[in-house]
Every structure is written in structure tokens, then in C-alpha cells.
Coordinates of C-alpha atoms (C1' of nucleotides) in Angstrom, one line a residue:
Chain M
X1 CA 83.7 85.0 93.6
X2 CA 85.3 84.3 96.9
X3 CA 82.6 83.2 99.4
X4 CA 85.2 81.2 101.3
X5 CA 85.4 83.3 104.9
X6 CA 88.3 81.0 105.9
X7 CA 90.9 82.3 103.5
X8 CA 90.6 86.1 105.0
X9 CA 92.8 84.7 107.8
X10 CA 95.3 83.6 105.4
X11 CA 95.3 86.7 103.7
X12 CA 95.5 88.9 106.9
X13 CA 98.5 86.7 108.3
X14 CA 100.2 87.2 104.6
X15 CA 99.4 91.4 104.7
X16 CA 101.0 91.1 108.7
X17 CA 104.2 89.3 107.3
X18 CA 104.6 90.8 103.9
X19 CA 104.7 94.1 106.1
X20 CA 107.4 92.7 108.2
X21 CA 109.4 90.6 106.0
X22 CA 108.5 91.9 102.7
X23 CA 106.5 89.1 99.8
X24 CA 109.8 86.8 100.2
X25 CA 108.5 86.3 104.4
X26 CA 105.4 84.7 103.3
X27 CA 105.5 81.5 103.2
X28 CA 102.6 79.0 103.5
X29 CA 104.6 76.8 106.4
X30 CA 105.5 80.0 108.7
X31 CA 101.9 81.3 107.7
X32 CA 100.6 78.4 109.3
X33 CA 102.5 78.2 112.5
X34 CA 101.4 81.4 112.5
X35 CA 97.7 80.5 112.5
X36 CA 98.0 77.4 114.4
X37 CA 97.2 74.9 111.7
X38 CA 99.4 72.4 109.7
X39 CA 100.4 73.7 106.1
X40 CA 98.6 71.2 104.7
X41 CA 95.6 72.8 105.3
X42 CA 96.1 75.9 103.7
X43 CA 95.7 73.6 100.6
X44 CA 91.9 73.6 101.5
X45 CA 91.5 77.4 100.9
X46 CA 94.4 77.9 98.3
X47 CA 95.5 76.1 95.1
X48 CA 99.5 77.3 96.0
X49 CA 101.0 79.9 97.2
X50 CA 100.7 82.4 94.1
X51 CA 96.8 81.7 94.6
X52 CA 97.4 83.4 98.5
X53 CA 99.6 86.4 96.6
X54 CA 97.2 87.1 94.0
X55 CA 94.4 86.9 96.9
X56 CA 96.2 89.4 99.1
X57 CA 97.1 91.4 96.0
X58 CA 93.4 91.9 95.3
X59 CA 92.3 92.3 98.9
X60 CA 94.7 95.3 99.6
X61 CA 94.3 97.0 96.3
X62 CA 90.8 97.0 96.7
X63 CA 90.7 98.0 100.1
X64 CA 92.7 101.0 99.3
X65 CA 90.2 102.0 96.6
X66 CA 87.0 101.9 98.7
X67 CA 88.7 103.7 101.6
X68 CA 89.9 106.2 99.4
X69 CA 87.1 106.6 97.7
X70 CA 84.8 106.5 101.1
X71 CA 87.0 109.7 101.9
X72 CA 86.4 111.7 99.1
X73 CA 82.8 110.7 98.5
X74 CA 82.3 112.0 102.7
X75 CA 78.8 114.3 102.8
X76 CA 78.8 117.5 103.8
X77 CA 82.2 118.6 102.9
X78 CA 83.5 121.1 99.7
X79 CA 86.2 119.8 97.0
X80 CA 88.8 121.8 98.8
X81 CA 87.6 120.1 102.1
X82 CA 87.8 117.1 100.6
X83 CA 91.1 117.0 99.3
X84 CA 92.8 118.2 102.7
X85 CA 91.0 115.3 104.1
X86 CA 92.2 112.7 101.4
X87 CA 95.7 114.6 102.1
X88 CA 95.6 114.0 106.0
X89 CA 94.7 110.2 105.0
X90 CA 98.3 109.9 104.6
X91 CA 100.1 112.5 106.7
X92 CA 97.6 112.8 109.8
X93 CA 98.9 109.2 111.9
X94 CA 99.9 106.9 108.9
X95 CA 98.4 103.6 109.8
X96 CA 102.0 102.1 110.2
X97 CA 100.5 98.7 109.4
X98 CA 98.9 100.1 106.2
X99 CA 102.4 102.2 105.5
X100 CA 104.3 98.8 105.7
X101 CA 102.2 97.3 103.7
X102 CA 101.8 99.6 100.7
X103 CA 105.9 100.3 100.6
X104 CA 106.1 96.0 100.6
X105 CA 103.5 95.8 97.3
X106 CA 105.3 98.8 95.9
X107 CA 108.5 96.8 96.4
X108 CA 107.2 93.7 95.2
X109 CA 105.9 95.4 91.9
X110 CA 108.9 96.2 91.2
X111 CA 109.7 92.8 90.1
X112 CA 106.4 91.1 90.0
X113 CA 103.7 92.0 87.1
X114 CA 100.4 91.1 88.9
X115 CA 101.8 93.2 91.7
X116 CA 102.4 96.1 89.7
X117 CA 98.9 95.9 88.6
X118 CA 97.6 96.0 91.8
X119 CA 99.4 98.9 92.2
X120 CA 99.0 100.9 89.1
X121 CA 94.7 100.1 89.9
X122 CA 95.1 101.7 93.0
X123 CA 97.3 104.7 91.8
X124 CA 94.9 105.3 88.9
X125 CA 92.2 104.9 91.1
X126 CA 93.2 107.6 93.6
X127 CA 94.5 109.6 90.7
X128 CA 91.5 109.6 89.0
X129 CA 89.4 111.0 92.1
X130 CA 92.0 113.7 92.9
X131 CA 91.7 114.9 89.1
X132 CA 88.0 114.9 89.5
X133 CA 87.8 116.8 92.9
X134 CA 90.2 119.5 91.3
X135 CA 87.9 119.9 88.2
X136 CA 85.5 120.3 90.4
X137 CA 87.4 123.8 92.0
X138 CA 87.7 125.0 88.4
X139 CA 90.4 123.4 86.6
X140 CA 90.1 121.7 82.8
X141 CA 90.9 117.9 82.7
X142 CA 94.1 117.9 81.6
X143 CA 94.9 120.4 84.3
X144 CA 93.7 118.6 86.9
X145 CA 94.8 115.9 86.4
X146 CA 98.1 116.8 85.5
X147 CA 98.0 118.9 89.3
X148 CA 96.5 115.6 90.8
X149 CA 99.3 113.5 89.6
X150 CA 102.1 116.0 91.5
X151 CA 99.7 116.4 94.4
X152 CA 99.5 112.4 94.9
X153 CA 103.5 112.7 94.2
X154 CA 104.2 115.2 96.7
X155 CA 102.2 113.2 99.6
X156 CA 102.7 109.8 98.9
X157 CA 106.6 110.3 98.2
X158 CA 107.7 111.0 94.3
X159 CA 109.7 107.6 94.8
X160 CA 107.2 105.4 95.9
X161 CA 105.0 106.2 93.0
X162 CA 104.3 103.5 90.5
X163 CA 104.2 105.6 87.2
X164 CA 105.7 105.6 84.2
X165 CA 105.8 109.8 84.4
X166 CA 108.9 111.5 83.8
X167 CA 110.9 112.4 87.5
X168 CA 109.7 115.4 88.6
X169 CA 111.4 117.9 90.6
X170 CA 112.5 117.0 94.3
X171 CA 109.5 117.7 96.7
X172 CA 109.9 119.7 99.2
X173 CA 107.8 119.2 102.1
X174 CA 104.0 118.2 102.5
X175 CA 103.7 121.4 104.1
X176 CA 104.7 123.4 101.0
X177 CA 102.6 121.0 98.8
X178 CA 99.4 121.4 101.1
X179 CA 99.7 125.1 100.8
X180 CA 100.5 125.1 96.7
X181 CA 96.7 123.7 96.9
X182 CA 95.5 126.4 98.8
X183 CA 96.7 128.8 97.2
X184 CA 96.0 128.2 94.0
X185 CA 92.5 128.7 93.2
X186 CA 92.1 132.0 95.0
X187 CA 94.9 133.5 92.7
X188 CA 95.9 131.4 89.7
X189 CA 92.1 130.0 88.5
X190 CA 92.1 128.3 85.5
X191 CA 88.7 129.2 84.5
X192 CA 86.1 131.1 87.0
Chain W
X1 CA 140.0 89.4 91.0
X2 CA 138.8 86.2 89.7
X3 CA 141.9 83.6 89.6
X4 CA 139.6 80.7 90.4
X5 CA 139.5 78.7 86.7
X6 CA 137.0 76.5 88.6
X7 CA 134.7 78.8 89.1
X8 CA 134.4 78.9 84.6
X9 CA 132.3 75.3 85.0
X10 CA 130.3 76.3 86.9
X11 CA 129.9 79.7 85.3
X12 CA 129.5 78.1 81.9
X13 CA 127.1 75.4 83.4
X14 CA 125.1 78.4 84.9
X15 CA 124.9 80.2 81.4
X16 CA 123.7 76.9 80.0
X17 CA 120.7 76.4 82.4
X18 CA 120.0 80.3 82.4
X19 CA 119.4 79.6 78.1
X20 CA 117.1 76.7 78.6
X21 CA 114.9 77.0 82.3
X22 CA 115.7 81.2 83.3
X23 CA 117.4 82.3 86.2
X24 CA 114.9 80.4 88.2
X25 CA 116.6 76.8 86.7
X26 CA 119.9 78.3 88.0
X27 CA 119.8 75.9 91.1
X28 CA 122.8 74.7 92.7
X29 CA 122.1 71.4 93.5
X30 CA 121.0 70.9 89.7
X31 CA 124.2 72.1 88.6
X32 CA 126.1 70.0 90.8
X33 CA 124.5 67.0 89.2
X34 CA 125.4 68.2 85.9
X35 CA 129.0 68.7 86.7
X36 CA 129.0 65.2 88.1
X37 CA 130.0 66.6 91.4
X38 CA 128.6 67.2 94.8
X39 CA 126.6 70.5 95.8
X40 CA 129.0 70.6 98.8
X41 CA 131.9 71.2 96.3
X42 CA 130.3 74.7 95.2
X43 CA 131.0 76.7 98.1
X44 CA 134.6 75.5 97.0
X45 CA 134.4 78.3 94.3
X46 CA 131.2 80.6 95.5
X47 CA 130.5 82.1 98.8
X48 CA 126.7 81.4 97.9
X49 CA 124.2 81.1 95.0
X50 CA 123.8 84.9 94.8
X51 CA 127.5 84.9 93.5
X52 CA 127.2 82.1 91.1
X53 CA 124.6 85.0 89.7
X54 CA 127.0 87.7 90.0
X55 CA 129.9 85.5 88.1
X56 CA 127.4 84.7 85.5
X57 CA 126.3 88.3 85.0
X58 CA 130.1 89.7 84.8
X59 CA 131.6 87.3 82.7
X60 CA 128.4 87.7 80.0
X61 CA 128.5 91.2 80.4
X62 CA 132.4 91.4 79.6
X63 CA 131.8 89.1 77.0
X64 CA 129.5 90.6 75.1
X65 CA 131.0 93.6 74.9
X66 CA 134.6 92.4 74.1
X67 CA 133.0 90.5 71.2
X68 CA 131.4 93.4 69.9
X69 CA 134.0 95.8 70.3
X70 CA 136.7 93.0 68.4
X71 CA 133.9 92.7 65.9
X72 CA 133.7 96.7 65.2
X73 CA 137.6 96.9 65.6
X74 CA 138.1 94.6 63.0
X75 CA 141.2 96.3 60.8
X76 CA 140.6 97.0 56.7
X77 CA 137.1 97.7 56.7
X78 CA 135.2 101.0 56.4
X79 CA 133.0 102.5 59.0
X80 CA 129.8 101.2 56.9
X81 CA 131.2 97.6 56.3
X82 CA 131.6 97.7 60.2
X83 CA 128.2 98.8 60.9
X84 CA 127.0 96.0 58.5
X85 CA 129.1 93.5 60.1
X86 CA 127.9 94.1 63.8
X87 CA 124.5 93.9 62.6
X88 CA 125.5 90.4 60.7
X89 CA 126.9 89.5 64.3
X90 CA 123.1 89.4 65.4
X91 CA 120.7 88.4 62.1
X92 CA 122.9 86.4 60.4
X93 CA 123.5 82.6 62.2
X94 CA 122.6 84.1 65.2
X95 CA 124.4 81.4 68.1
X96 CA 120.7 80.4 69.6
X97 CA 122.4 79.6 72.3
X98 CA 123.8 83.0 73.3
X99 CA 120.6 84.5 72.2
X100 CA 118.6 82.0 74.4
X101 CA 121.1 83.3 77.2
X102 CA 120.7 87.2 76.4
X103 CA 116.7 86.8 76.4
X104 CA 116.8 84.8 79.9
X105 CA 119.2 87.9 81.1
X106 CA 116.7 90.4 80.2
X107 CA 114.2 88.6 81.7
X108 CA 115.4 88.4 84.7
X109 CA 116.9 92.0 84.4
X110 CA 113.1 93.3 84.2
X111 CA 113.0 92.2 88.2
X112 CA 116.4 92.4 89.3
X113 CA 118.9 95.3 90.2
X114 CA 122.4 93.5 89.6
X115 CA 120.8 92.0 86.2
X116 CA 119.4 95.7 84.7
X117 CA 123.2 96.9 85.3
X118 CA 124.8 94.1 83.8
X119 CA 122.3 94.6 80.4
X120 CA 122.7 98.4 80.8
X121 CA 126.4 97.9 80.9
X122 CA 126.0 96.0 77.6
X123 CA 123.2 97.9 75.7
X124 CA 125.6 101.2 76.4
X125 CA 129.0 99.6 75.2
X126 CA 127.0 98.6 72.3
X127 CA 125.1 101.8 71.3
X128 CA 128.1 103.8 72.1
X129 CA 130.4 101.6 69.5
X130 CA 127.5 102.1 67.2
X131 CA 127.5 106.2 67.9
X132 CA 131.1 106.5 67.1
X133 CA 130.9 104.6 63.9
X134 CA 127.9 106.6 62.6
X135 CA 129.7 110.0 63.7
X136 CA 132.6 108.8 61.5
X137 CA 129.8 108.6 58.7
X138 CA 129.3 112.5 59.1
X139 CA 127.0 112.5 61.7
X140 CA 127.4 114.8 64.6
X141 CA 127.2 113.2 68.0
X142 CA 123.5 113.9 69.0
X143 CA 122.2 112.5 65.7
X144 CA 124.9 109.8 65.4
X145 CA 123.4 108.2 69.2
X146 CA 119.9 109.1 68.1
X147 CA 120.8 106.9 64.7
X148 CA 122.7 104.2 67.1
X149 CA 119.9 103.6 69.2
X150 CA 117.4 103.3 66.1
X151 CA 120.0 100.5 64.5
X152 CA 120.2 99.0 67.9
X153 CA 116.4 98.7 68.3
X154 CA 115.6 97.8 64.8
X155 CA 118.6 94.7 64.9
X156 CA 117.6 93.5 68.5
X157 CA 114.2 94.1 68.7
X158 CA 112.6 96.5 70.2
X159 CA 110.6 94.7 72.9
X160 CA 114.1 93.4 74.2
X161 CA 116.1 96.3 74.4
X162 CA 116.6 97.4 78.1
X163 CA 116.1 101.1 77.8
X164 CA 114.4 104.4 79.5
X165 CA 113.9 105.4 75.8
X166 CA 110.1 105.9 74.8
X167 CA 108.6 103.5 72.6
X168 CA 109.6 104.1 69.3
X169 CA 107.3 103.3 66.0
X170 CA 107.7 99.6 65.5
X171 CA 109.5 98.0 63.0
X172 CA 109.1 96.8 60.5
X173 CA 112.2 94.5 59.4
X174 CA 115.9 94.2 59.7
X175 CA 116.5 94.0 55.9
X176 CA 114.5 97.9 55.8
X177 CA 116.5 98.6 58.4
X178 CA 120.0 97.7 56.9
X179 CA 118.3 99.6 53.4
X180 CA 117.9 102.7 55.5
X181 CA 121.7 102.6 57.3
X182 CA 123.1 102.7 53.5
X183 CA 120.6 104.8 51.7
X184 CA 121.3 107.4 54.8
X185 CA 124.4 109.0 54.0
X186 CA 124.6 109.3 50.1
X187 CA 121.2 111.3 50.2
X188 CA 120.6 113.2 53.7
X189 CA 123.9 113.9 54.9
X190 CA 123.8 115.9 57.5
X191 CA 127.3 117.8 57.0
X192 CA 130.1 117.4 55.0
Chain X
dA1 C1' 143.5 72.3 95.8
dC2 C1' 139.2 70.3 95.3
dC3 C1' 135.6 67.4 96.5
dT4 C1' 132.6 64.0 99.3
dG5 C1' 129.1 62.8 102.6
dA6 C1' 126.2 63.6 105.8
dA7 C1' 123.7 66.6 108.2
dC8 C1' 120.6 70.7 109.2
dA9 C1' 117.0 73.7 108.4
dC10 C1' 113.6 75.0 105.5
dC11 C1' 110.5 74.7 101.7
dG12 C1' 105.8 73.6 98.4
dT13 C1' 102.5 70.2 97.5
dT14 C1' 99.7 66.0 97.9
dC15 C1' 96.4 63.2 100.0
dA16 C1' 94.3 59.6 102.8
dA17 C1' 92.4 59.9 107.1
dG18 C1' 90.2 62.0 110.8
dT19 C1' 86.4 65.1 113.2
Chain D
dA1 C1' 83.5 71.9 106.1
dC2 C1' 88.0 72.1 107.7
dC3 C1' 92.2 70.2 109.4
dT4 C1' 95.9 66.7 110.6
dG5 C1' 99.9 63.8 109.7
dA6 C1' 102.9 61.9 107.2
dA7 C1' 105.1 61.6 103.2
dC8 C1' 107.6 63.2 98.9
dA9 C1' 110.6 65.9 96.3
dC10 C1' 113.5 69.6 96.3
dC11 C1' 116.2 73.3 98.1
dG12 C1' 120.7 76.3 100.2
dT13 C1' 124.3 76.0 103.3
dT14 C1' 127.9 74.1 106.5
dC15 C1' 131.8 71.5 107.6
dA16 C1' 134.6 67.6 109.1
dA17 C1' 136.8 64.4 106.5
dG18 C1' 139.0 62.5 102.7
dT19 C1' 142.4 62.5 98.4

DNA sequence: ACCTGAACACCGTTCAAGT
DNA sequence: ACCTGAACACCGTTCAAGT
């Protein structure tokens, strides 16, 4: 669909100011000055400016998916392996940049439906693999999925999520949630 | 608080353009030209634009629930003929013009904060008035809101009321509905 | 008390013209 | 293929000056 290599600077500028500012920072004029063009030639590359949202929406949100997906598809390493590696993907050294970015889309969605979208893709996507790596260490499907869901809660923040779940108890520390994982296949398995 | 009677033209000039373009036709400048005055002149009255907003959100809110509240206080009539005449209040000549204003409101409320509270405000006055006069029915408190909320749903539509509420079976018309707030009570009473 | 007029700064979008 | 330059239309906000 999008063979046009020139807009990728567009959409890179937008992801570095709607980290900083937030969606209402970019704007098509300050995006340029960024870039050292003119505005008018971000018509070239764009129809408006909801054409450069809707890009960046679909840049980041798959972005997120192959990363996350890269993670947990890595050779050579068990499901439980796995999941402390998908884990450490957000608590290790948070990409700040990425951070920003995700908490800006999250805010955006609040109010914008092609930005929730975005969002709920990429929540569903990494849900989806985290419920599939813990059937893989023994659980049933609705089990897994229902411990993926307060696993992706507990590490990504239970108010960040995008999800029309219920509100779940307060966390209380990544620490806590990390070892929950651990420990629960060696004592509590579902079905050996 | 609000002294300022020329703030109301500007108010009631805001309402109007919120029925017929959404919040987003709420413009200062356009309203200016509708008034036949200046732009200049509005920071007479507002601080900003985000007030005009605020004004517009308080003095529907307040409105709507003062009309409501006169309509269920109305004196000689029964608890039932009161239910039936709120719900007349909203299916029978039903001002397009304020319901063109509520629909814009819960639009915009869907992707702002001070908008949500403002229709919360509202949709709780309402159900609440509507709780108290199915409790003096016979119904005890938890089925008398339960009922309210049904009623409120059925007469507004469900796809407009601003709730946290699940999604409830959909409906299938207000005169059923009105058919099953009389039938109720002669049959299923729930105490006596 | 209320409004005008003019200015300032900042937008999105278009499009002929350049290279 | 990509960008400039200039224009157009439209904003929100400020504020000295008028009445």
C-alpha cells in the first residue's frame, strides 16, 4: 500500500512530537519546520493531516505487534523464558521514546476511535500471545487467557490498559506479579 | 457565581450551533458574527473559549434537570401518571431542538472529561427521580433503580445513554415499554 | 458596562511554478 | 519526484480606544 519512502519522515517527526506534546502538538506547519521543508509540501505525501494520524497510528501499532511478537517467537527459549523476556520488554530500560509514545496513543484513544483501534489491535495482539505462551505451561484457554490479561495489566499499568474489563484489584508491584508467574505452575497446575 | 446576563447570548448562541455543527461549530469568531458583534467583545464575558464550553455545559446540565424534576413534581398526579408524563416529556413533541442539543452533548461527552460529567450529572438526577417514583410503586430500592434505568434506556435509547451499565437486550419500542411500566405492578408486585 | 478595531500569532489547504 | 512560495480562509487571544 504505502510504497512512498518520503512519508516515514513525516511519520517519525509526528511519533517525536506526539511523544512530547501529545496528538494536539502535531501539526503539519511545526512538523515541517521541523523537517526543514515548507508545509506545503507535506501535501505531496499526505492528503491532510488525519491522513499523517491515521499513518502514524498504523505505523506504531504495527510496530508494536512485530516487536512483540519477534520477542516471544525468540528460538531457543522455553514458554516460561519467554514470558520473563516479553516481561523485561517493558520493565528492563523502557525505551522512554517508546514509553511516551504508547501513554500519547493511549491518551489520544481516549477520545479518538481510529486511535483506540490502534490500540485495542495491539492490546489484543499482545494478549493473544501471552494467552498462548501460558497454554503452552499447562493452562486451559480460558485460563490463560484470563491470567494473561492480569499479567499484561500488572506490567503495563492496570490504568493504561485499553479494555473494556472490569477494574481489577490495585497491583502491587511488578516484582510481586513476576513472581505470581513463577510460582504458579510448580504448585497450582491447572492440568499436568 | 454567574451575575453576567450577557454571558446567556452567548450561552444560548453556543447551544444553538452545538444543535446544528457539534462542539466543533462552537467557534468564537462564528458566534460573534451571529450576535452581530465583534469577537473582541467575548472576552468581555469569557475568560476564553474553554469557558464558553463550561457555561454551555452548566447551564444545560441545570436545565435539564430542573425541568425534569418540575415535570415529576408536578402536584395532583399519582406516582404512575408521573412516570407516564416524564416519559411524554421525551416521545411525545420531542423539542428537536433540545434533542439535537442533548445528542451533540453526548457526542462530545464520548471524548471529553467536563462533557461526561455534565451528562452523568444529568443521566443520575434523571434515573434517580425515576427510582424514587418506582419505589413509591412498591418497589424496594435495588429493583426500583434497576427498573429506572430500564425506563431510562428504553425512552432515550439505548445507544445514547451515557452509562458504565452493560449492554442490555435491545429494545424493542417505547409504546412496549410504556405497556410494561403499567402492566408491572397490578401483576408482579414485588411487596405489598 | 460593553463593544470595536486592529493587530498578533498560528493554523490547514491549495496550487502554479520551480528543480 | 519532490519541494517552494505565495495566497486564501479561518482561527483564538489581547488590548487600547471608544461610547
Amino acid at each position: 500500500m504505502n510504497t512512498d519512502v518520503g512519508q516515514n519522515r513525516w511519520i517519525e517527526a509526528g511519533l517525536a512530537e506526539i511523544a512530547a506534546r501529545g496528538v494536539e502538538g502535531v501539526r503539519v506547519e511545526a512538523l515541517a519546520k521541523t523537517l526543514g521543508v515548507t508545509k506545503g509540501g507535506f501535501y505531496w505525501h499526505f492528503a491532510d493531516r488525519r491522513a499523517l494520524l491515521a499513518a502514524m497510528l498504523e505505523s506504531w501499532s504495527r510496530g508494536r505487534i512485530v516487536a512483540f511478537e519477534a520477542q516471544a517467537q525468540r528460538a531457543g527459549t522455553t514458554a516460561q523464558e519467554q514470558l520473563h523476556g516479553l516481561v523485561s520488554l517493558y520493565t528492563g530500560s523502557p525505551n522512554p521514546q517508546g514509553l511516551a509514545i504508547e501513554l500519547a496513543i493511549r491518551q489520544w484513544a481516549r477520545h479518538d476511535d481510529e486511535a483506540a483501534a490502534a490500540v485495542a489491535q495491539v492490546d489484543a495482539a499482545r494478549l493473544r500471545i501471552v494467552g498462548l505462551l501460558y497454554q503452552q505451561l499447562g493452562l486451559e484457554p480460558s485460563s490463560a487467557a484470563a491470567r494473561a490479561f492480569m499479567l499484561y495489566s500488572f506490567v503495563f499499568g492496570q490504568s493504561l490498559v485499553f479494555s473494556g474489563e472490569p477494574k481489577r484489584e490495585q497491583a502491587t508491584s511488578i516484582a510481586a506479579c513476576v513472581e505470581f508467574l513463577t510460582r504458579t505452575f510448580s504448585a497450582a497446575g491447572t492440568r499436568r
